[in-house]
Every structure is written in C-alpha cells, then in structure tokens.
mmCIF file of N, CA and C in Angstrom:
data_model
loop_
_atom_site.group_PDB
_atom_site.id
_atom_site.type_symbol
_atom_site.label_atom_id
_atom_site.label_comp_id
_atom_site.label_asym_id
_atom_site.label_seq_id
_atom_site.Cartn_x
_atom_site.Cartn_y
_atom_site.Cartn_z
ATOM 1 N N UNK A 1 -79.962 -48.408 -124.206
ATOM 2 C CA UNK A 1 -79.147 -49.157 -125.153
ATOM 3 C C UNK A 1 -79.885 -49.190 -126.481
ATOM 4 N N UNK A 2 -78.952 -48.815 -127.637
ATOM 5 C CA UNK A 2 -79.730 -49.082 -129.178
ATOM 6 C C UNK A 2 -80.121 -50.735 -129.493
ATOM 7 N N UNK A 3 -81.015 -50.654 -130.571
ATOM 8 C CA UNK A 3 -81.654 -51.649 -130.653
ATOM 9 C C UNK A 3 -80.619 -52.634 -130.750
ATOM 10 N N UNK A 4 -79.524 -52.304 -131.351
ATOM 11 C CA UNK A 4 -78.507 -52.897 -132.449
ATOM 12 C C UNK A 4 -77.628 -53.399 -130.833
ATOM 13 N N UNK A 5 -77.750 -52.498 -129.655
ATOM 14 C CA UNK A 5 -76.674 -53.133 -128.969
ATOM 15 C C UNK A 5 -77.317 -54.205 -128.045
ATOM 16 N N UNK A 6 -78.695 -53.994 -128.302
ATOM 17 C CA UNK A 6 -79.472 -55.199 -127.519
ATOM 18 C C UNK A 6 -78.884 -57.049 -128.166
ATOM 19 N N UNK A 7 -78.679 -56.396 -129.466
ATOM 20 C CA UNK A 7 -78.609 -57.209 -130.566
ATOM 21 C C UNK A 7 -77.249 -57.635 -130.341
ATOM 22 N N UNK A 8 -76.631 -57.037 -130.052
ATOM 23 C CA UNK A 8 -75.591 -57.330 -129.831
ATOM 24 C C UNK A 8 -74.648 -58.202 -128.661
ATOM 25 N N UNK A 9 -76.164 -57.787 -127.421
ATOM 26 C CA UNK A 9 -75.848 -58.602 -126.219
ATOM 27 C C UNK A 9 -76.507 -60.164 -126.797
ATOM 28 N N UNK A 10 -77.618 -60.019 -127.644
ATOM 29 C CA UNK A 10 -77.634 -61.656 -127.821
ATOM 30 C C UNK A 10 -77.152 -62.605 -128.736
ATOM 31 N N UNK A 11 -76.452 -61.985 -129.696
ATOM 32 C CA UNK A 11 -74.821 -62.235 -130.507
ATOM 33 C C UNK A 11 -73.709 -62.876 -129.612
ATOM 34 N N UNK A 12 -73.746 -62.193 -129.039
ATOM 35 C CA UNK A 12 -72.319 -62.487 -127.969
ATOM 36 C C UNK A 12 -72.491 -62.500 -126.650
ATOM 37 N N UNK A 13 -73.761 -62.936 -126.042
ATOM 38 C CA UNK A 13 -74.408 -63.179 -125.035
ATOM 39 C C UNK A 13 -73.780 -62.456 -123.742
ATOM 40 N N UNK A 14 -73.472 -61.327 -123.605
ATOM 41 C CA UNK A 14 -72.429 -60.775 -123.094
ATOM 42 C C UNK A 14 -71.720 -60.221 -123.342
ATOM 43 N N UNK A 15 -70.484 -61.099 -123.205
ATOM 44 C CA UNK A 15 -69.194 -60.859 -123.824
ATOM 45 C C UNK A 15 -68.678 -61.826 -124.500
ATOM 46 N N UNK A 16 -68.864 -62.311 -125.868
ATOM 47 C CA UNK A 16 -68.570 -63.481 -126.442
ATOM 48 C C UNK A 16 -66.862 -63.623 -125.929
ATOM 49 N N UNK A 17 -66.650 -62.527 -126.121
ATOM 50 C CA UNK A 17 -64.741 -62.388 -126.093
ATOM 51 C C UNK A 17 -64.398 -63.530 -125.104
ATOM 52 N N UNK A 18 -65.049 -63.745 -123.861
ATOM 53 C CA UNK A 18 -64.608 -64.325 -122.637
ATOM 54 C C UNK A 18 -64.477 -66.037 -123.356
ATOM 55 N N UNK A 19 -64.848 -66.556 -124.287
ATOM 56 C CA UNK A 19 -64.774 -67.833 -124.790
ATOM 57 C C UNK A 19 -63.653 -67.807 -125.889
ATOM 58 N N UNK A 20 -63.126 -66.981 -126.220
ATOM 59 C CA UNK A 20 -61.985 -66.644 -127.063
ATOM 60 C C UNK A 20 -60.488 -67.347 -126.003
ATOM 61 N N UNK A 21 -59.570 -67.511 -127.196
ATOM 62 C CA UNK A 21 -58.265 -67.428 -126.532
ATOM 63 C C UNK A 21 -57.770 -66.146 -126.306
ATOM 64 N N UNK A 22 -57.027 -65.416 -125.305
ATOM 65 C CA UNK A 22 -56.631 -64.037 -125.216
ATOM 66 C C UNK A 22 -55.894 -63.803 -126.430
ATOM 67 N N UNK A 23 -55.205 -64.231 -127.392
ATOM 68 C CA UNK A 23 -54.471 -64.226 -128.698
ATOM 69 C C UNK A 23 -55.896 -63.422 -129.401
ATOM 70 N N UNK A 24 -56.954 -64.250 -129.643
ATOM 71 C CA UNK A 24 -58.039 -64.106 -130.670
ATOM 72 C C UNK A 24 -58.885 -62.849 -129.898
ATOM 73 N N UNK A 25 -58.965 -62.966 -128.925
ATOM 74 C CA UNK A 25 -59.696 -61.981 -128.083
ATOM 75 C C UNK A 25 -59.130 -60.540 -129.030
ATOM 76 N N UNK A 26 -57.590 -60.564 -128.618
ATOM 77 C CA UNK A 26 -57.235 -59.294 -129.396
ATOM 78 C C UNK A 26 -57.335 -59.372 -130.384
ATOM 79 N N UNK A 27 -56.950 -59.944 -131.427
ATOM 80 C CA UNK A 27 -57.402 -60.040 -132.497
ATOM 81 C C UNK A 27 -58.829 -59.242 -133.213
ATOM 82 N N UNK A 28 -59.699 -59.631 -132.675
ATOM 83 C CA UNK A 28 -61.052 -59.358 -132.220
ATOM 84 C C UNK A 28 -61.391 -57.975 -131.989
ATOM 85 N N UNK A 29 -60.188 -57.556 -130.582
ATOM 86 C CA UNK A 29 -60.919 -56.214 -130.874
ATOM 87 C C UNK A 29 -60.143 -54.956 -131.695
ATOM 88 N N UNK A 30 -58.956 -55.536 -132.210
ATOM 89 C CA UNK A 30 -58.175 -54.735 -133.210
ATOM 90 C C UNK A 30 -58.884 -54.707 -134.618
ATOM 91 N N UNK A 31 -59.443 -56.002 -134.616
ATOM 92 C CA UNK A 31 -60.332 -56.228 -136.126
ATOM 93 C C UNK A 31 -61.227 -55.345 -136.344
ATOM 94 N N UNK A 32 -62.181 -54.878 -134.600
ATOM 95 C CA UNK A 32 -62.920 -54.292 -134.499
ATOM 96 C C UNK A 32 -63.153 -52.914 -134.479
ATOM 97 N N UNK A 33 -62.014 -52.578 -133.848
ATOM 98 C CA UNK A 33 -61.762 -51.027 -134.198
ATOM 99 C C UNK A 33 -61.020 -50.835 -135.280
ATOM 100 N N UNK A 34 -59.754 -51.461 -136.175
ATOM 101 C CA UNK A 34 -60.196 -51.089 -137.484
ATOM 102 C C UNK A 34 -60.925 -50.997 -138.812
ATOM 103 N N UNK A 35 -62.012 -51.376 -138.668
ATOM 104 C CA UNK A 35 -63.414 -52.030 -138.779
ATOM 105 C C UNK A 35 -64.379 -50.421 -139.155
ATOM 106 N N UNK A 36 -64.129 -50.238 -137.699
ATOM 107 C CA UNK A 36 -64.720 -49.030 -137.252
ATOM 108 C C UNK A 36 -64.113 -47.505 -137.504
ATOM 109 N N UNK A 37 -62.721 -47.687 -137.520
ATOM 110 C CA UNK A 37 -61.908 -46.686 -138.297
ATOM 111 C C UNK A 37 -62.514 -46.010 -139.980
ATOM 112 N N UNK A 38 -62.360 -47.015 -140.577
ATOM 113 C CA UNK A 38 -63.040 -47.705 -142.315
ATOM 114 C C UNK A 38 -64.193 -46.700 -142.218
ATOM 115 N N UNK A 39 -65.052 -47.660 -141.455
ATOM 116 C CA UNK A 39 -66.296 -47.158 -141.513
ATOM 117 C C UNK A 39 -66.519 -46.065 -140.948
ATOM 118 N N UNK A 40 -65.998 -44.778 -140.103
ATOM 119 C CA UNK A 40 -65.951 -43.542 -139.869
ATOM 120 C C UNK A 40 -65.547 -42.804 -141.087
ATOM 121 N N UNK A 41 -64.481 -43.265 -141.803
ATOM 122 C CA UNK A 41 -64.284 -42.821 -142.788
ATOM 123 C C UNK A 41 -64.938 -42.765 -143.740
ATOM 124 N N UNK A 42 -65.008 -44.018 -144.353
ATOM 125 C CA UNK A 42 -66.018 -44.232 -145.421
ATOM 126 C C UNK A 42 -67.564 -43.309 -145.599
ATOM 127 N N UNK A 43 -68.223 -43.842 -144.192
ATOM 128 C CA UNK A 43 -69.620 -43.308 -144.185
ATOM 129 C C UNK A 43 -69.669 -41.733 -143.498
ATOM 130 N N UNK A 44 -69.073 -41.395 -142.426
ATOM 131 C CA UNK A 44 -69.291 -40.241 -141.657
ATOM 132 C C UNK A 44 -67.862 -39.213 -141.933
ATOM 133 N N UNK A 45 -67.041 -39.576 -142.723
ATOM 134 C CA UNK A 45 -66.030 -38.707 -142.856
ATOM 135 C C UNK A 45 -65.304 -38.287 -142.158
ATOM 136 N N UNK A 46 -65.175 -38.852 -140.926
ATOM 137 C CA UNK A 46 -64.718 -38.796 -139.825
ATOM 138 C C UNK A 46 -62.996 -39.183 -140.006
ATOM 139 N N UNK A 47 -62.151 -38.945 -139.811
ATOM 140 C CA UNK A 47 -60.889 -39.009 -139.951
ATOM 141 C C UNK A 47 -60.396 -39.369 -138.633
ATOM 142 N N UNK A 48 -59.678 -40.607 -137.868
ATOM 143 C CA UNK A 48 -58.915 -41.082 -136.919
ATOM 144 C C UNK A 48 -58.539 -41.963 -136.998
ATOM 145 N N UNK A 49 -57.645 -42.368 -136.019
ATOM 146 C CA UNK A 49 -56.553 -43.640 -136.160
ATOM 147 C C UNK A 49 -55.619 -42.901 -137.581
ATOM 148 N N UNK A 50 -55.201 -44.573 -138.317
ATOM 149 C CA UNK A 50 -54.695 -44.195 -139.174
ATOM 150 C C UNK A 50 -55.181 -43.732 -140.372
ATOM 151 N N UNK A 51 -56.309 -43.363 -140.625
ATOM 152 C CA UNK A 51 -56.864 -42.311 -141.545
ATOM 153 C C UNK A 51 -56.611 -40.843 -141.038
ATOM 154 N N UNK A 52 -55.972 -40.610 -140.245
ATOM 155 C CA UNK A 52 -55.864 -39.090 -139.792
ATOM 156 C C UNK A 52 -54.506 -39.062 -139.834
ATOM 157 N N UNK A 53 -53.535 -39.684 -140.529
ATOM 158 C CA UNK A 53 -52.441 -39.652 -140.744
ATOM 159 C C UNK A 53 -51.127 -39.485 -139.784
ATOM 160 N N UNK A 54 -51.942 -39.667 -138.487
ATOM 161 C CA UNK A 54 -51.001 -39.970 -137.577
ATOM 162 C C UNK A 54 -50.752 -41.366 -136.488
ATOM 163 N N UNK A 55 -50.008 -41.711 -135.647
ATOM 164 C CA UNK A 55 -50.184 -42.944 -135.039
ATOM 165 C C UNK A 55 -50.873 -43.450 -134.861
ATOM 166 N N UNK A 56 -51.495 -44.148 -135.093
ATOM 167 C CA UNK A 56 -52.979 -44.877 -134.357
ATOM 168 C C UNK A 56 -53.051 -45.305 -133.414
ATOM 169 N N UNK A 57 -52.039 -45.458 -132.516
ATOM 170 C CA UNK A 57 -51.698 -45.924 -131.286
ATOM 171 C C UNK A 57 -52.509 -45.396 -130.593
ATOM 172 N N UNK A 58 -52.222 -43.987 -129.829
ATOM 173 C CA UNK A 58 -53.280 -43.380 -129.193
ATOM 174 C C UNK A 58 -54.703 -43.344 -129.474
ATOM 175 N N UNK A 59 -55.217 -43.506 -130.963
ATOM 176 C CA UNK A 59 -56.828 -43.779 -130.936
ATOM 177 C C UNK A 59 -57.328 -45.060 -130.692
ATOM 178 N N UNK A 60 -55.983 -46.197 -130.743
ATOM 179 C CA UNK A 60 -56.325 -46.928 -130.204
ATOM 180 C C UNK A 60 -56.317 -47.290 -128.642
ATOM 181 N N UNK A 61 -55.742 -47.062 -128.186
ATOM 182 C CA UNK A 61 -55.596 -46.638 -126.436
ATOM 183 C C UNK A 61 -57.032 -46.345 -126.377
ATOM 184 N N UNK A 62 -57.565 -44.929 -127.120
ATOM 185 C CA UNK A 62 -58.592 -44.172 -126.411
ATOM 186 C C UNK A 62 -59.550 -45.198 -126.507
ATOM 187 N N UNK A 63 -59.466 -46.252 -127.474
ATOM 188 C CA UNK A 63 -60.994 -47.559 -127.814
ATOM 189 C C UNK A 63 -60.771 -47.996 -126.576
ATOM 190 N N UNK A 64 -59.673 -48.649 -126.123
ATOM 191 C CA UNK A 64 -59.337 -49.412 -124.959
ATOM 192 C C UNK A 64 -59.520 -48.996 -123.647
ATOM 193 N N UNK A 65 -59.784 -47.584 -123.352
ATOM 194 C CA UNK A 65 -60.653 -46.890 -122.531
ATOM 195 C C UNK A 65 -61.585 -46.993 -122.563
ATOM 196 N N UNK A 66 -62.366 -46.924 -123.541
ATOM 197 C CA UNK A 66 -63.815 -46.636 -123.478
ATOM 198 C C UNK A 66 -64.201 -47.797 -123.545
ATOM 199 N N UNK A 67 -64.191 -49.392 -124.072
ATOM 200 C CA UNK A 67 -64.184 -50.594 -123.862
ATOM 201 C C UNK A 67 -64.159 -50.848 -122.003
ATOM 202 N N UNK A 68 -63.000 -50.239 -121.288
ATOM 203 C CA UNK A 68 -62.862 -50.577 -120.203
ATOM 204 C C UNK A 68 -63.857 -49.829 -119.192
ATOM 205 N N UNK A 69 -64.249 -48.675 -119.407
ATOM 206 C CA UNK A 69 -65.658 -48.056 -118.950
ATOM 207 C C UNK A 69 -66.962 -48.666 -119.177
ATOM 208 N N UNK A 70 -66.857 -49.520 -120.269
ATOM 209 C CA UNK A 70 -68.151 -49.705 -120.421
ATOM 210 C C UNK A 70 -68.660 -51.370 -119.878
ATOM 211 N N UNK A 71 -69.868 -51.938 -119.527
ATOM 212 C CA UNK A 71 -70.473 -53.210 -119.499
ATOM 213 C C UNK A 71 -70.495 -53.626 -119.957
ATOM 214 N N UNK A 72 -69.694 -54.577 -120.289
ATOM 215 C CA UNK A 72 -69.864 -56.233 -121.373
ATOM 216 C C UNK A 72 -69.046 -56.305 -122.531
ATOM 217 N N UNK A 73 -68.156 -55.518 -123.205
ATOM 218 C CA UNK A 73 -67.654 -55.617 -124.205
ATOM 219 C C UNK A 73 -66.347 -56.243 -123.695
ATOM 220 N N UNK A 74 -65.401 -56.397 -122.941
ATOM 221 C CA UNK A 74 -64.713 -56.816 -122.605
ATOM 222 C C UNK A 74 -64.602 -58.173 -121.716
ATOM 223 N N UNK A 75 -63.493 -59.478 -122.047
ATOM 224 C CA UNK A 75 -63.855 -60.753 -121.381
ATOM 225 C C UNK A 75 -63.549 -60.341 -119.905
ATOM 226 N N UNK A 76 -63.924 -60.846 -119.171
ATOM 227 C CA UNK A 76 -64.089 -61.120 -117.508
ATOM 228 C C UNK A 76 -62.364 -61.252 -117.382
ATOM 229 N N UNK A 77 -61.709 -61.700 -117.775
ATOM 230 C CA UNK A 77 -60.270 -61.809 -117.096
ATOM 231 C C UNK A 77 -59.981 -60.641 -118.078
ATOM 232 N N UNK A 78 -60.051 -60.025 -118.876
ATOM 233 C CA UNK A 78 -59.252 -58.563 -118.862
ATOM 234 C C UNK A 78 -58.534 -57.712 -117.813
ATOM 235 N N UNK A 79 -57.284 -57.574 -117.529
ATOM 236 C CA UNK A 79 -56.205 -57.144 -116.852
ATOM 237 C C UNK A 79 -55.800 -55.876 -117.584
ATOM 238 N N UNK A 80 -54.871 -54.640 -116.611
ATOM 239 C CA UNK A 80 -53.803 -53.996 -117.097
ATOM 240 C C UNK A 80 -52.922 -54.961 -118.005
ATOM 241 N N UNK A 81 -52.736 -56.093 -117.813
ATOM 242 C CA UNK A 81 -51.564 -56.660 -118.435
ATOM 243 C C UNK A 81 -52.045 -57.122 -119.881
ATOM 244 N N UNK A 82 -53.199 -57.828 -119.719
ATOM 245 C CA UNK A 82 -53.818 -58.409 -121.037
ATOM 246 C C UNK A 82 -54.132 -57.011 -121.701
ATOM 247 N N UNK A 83 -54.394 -55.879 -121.084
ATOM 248 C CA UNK A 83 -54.077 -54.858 -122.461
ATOM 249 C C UNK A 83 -53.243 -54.102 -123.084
ATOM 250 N N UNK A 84 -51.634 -54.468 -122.315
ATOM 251 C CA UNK A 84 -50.383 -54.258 -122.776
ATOM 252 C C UNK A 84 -50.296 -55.743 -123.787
ATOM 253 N N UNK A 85 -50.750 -56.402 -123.532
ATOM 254 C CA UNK A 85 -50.514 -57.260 -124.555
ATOM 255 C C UNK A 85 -51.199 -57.129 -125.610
ATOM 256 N N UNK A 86 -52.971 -56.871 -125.693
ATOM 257 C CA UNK A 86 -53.623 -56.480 -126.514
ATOM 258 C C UNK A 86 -52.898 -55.152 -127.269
ATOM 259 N N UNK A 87 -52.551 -54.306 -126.705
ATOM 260 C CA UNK A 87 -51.804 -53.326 -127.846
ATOM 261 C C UNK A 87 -50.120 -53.833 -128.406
ATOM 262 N N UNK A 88 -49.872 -54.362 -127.388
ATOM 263 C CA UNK A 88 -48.327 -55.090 -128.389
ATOM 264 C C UNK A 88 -48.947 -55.622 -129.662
ATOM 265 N N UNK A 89 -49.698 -56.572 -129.782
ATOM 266 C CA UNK A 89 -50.267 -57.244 -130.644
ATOM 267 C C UNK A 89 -50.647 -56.467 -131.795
ATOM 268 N N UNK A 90 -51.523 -55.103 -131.754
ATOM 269 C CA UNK A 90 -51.874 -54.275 -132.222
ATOM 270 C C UNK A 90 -50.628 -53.796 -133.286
ATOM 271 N N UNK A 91 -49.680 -53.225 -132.334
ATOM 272 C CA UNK A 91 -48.717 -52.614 -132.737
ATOM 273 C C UNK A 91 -47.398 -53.034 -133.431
ATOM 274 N N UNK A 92 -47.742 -54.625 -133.464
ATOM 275 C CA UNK A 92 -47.050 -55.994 -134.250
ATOM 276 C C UNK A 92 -46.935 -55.289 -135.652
ATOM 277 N N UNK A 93 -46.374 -54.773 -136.490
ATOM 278 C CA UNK A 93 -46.567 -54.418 -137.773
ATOM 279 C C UNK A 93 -45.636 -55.384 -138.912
ATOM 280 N N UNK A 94 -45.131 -56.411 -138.175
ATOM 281 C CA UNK A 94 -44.691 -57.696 -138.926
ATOM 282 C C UNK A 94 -45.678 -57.760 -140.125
ATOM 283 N N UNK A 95 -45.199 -58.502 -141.025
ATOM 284 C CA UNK A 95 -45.634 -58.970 -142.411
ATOM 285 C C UNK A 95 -47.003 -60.258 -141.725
ATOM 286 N N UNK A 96 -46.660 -60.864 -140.706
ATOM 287 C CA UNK A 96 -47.463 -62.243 -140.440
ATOM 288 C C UNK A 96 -48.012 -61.801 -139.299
ATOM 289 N N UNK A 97 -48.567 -60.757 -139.131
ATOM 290 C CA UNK A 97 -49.458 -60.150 -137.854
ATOM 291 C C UNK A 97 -50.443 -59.563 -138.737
ATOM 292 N N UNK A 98 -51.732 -60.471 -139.031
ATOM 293 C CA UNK A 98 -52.911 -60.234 -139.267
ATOM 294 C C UNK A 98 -53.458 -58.543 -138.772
ATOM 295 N N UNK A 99 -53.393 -58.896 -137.716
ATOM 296 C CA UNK A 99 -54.140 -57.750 -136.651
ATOM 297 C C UNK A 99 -53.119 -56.287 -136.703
ATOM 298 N N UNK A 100 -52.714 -56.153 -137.805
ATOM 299 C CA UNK A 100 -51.643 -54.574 -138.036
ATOM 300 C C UNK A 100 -52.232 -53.287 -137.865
ATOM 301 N N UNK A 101 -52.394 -52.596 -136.925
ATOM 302 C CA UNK A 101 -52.958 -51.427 -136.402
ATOM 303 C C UNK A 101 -52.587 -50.333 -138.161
ATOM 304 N N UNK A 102 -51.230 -51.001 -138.298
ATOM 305 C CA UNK A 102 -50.654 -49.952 -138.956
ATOM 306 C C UNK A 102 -51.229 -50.153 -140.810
ATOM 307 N N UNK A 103 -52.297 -51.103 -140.389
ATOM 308 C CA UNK A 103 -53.137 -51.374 -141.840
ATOM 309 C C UNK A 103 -54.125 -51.628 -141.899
ATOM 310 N N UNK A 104 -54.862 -50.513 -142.653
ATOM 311 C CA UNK A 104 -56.098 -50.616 -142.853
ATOM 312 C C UNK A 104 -56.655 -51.822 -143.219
ATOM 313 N N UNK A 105 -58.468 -52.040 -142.804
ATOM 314 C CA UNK A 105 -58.996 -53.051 -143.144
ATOM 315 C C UNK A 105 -60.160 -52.207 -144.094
ATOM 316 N N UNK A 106 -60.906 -53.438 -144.453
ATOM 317 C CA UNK A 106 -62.363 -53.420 -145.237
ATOM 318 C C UNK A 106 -62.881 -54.625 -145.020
ATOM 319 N N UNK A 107 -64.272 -54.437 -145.261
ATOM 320 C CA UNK A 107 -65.176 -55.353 -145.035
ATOM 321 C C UNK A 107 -65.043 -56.818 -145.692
ATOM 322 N N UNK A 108 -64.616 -56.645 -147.057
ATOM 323 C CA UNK A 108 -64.305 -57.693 -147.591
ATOM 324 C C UNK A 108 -62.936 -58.186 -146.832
ATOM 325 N N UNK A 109 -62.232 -57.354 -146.473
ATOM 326 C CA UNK A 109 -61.015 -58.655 -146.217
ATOM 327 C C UNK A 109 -61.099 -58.999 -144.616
ATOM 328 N N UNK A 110 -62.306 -58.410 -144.053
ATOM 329 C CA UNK A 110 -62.545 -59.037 -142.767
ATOM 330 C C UNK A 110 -63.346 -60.138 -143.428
ATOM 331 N N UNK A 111 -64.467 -60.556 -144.351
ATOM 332 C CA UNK A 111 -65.014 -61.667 -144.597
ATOM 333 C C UNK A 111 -64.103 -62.483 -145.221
ATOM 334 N N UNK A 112 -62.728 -62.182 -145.692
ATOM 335 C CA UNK A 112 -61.909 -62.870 -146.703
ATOM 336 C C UNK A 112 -61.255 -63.901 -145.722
ATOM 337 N N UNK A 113 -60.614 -62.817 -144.164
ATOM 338 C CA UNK A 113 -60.071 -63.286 -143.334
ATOM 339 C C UNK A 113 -60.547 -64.341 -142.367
ATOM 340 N N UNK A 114 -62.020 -64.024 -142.041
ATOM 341 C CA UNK A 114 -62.478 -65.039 -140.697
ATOM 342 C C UNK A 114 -63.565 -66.629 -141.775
ATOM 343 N N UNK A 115 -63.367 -66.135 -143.282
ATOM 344 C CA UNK A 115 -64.651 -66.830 -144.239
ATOM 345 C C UNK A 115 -65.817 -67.080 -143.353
ATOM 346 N N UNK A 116 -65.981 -66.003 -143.080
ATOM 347 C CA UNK A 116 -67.583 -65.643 -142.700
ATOM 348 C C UNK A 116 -68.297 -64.635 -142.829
ATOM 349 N N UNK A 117 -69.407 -64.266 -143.538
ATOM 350 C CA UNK A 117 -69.738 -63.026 -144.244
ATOM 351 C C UNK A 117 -70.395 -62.449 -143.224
ATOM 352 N N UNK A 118 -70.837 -63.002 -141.614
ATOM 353 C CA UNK A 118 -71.547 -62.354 -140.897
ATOM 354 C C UNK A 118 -70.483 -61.554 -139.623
ATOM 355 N N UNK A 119 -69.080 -61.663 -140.330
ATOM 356 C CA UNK A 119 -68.359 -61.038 -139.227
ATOM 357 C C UNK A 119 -68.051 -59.809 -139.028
ATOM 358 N N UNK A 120 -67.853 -59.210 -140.698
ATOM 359 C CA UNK A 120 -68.523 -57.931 -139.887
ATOM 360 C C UNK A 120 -69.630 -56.636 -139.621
ATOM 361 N N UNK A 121 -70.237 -57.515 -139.338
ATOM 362 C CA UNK A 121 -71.584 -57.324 -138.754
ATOM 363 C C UNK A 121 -71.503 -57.354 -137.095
ATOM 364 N N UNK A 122 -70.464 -58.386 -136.479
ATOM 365 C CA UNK A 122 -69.919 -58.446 -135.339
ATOM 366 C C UNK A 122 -69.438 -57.575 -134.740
ATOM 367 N N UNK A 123 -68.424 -57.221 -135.818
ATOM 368 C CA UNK A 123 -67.246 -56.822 -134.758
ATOM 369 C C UNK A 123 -68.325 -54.804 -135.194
ATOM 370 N N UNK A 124 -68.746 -55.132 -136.399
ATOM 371 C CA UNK A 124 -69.460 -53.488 -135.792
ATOM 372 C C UNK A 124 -69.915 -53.239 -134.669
ATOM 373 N N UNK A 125 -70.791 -54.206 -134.101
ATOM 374 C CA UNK A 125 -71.736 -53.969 -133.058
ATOM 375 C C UNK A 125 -70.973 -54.431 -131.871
ATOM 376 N N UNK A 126 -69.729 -55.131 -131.639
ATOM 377 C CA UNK A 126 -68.655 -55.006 -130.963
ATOM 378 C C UNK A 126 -68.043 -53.388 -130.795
ATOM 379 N N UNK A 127 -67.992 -52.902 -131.697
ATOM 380 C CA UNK A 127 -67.524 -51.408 -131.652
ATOM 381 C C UNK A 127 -68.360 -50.304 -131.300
ATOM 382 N N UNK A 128 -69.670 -50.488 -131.718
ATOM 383 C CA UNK A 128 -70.531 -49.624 -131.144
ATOM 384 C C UNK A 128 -70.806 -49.772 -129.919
ATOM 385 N N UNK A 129 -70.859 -51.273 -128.738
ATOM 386 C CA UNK A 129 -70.692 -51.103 -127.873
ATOM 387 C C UNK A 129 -69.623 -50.390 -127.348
ATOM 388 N N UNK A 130 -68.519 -50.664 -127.723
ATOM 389 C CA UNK A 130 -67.201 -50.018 -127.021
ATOM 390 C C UNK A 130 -67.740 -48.106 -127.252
ATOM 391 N N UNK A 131 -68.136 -47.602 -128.277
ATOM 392 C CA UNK A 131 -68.343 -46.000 -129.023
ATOM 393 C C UNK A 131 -69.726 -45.792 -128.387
ATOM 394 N N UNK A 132 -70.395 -46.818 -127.924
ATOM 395 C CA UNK A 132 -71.582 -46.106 -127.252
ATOM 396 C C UNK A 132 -72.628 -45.425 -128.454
ATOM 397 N N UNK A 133 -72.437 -45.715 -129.378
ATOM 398 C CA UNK A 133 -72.918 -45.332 -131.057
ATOM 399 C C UNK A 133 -72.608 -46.015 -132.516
ATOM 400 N N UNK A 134 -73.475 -46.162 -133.045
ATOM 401 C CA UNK A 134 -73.231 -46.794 -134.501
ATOM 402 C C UNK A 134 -72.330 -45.758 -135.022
ATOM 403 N N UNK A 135 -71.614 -46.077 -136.509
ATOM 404 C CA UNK A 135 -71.525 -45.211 -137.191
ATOM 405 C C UNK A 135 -72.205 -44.443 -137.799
ATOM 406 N N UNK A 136 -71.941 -43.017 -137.680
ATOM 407 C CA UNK A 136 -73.065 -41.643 -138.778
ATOM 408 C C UNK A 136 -72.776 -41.579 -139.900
ATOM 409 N N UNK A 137 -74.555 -42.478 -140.683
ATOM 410 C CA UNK A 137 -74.376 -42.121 -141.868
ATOM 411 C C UNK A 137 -74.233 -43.434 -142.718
ATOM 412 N N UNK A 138 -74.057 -44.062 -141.583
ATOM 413 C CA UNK A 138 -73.719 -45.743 -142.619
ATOM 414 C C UNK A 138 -75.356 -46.159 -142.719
ATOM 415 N N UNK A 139 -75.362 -47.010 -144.222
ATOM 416 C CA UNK A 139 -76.673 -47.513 -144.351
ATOM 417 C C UNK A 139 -77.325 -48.524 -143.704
#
C-alpha cells in the first residue's frame, strides 16, 4: 500500500463511508471519482468519463468495480442494491442533484461545496484507494 493510502486508512479509519448516511455515502463517492476524472485530465492527460466525450456511466460502473474488489473503500452494508442506487444518484442530472455525473467538478467547487478546504484531499485518497494509484503527474 502507498504511503498516501496508509494515510488514507487513518483519515477514514477504514472506511469512513460506513458513518455516512447512504444518500452522502454516494455523494462521496461520485464527488470522488469526479474529482479524479479532473485530475486525470488536468495532470496526466488522461481522457475518461466525461472528459472523453462519451457517457460516463460506464467509467463510472468500472470505479464501482474496482471499489468493490478492493479492502476498505466501501461501507460494510454496501449491497447490489445500494449501488443501483449509488448510480441512480449519479445519473440524477436534475438542476438540484449536486452529485451530476453529467458535470464536471474542480477542486475549488468541491471546497466551495463541503466549506472545507481539506476535502479534497479526501476524496483523492478515497479514489486512489478505489484506482489502486495516485494520479500521474499531479504535484
């Protein structure tokens, strides 16, 4: 495990998610993988989700795989069902659905959104657990 995901188990002692409401849980990890979208782009040039100009649906699915393979990033009651709901939520593209798959984020309006400047710093190292890797190239 990278240093950062050690760091990450004592951030969220686990799985912080499991103390969340399942609403915020998703929230959380939609924030997180478009978070991580941004920042593929931005730093590694990496093009997916909706920077690759097609659905994001499926790159988001594929997070939700690899989340479900892996130890600890996911709360303890995570279900098939809680992740049909986690992607409904996702895929909410309403005007009053924060969590819009179908819209990009940035760093500032994740600190704008939670008014906390250490969040994302979170949900990165939330994502690198799920990617098994930081982003390439970010400072």
């Amino acid at each position: 495990m990278s240093s950062t995901g050690a760091m990450l188990d004592g951030l969220f002692g686990g799985s912080k998610l499991d103390s969340l409401s399942k609403k915020d849980c998703y929230i959380q990890l939609i924030d997180s993988y478009r978070l991580r979208v941004d920042d593929d782009y931005k730093y590694a040039g990496e093009h997916h989700g909706l920077y690759d100009s097609k659905d994001p649906k499926p790159d988001f699915a594929h997070f939700l795989d690899l989340a479900e393979k892996r130890k600890g990033p996911l709360p303890q009651w995570w279900t098939p069902e809680t992740r049909v709901a986690c992607e409904a939520k996702a895929a909410d593209n309403s005007s009053r659905n924060w969590a819009d798959l179908y819209c990009a984020v940035e760093e500032h309006d994740i600190i704008d959104h939670y008014n906390d400047p250490t969040k994302p710093t979170k949900l990165r190292l939330l994502a690198e657990k799920v990617y098994g890797k930081p982003v390439q190239g970010r400072p």
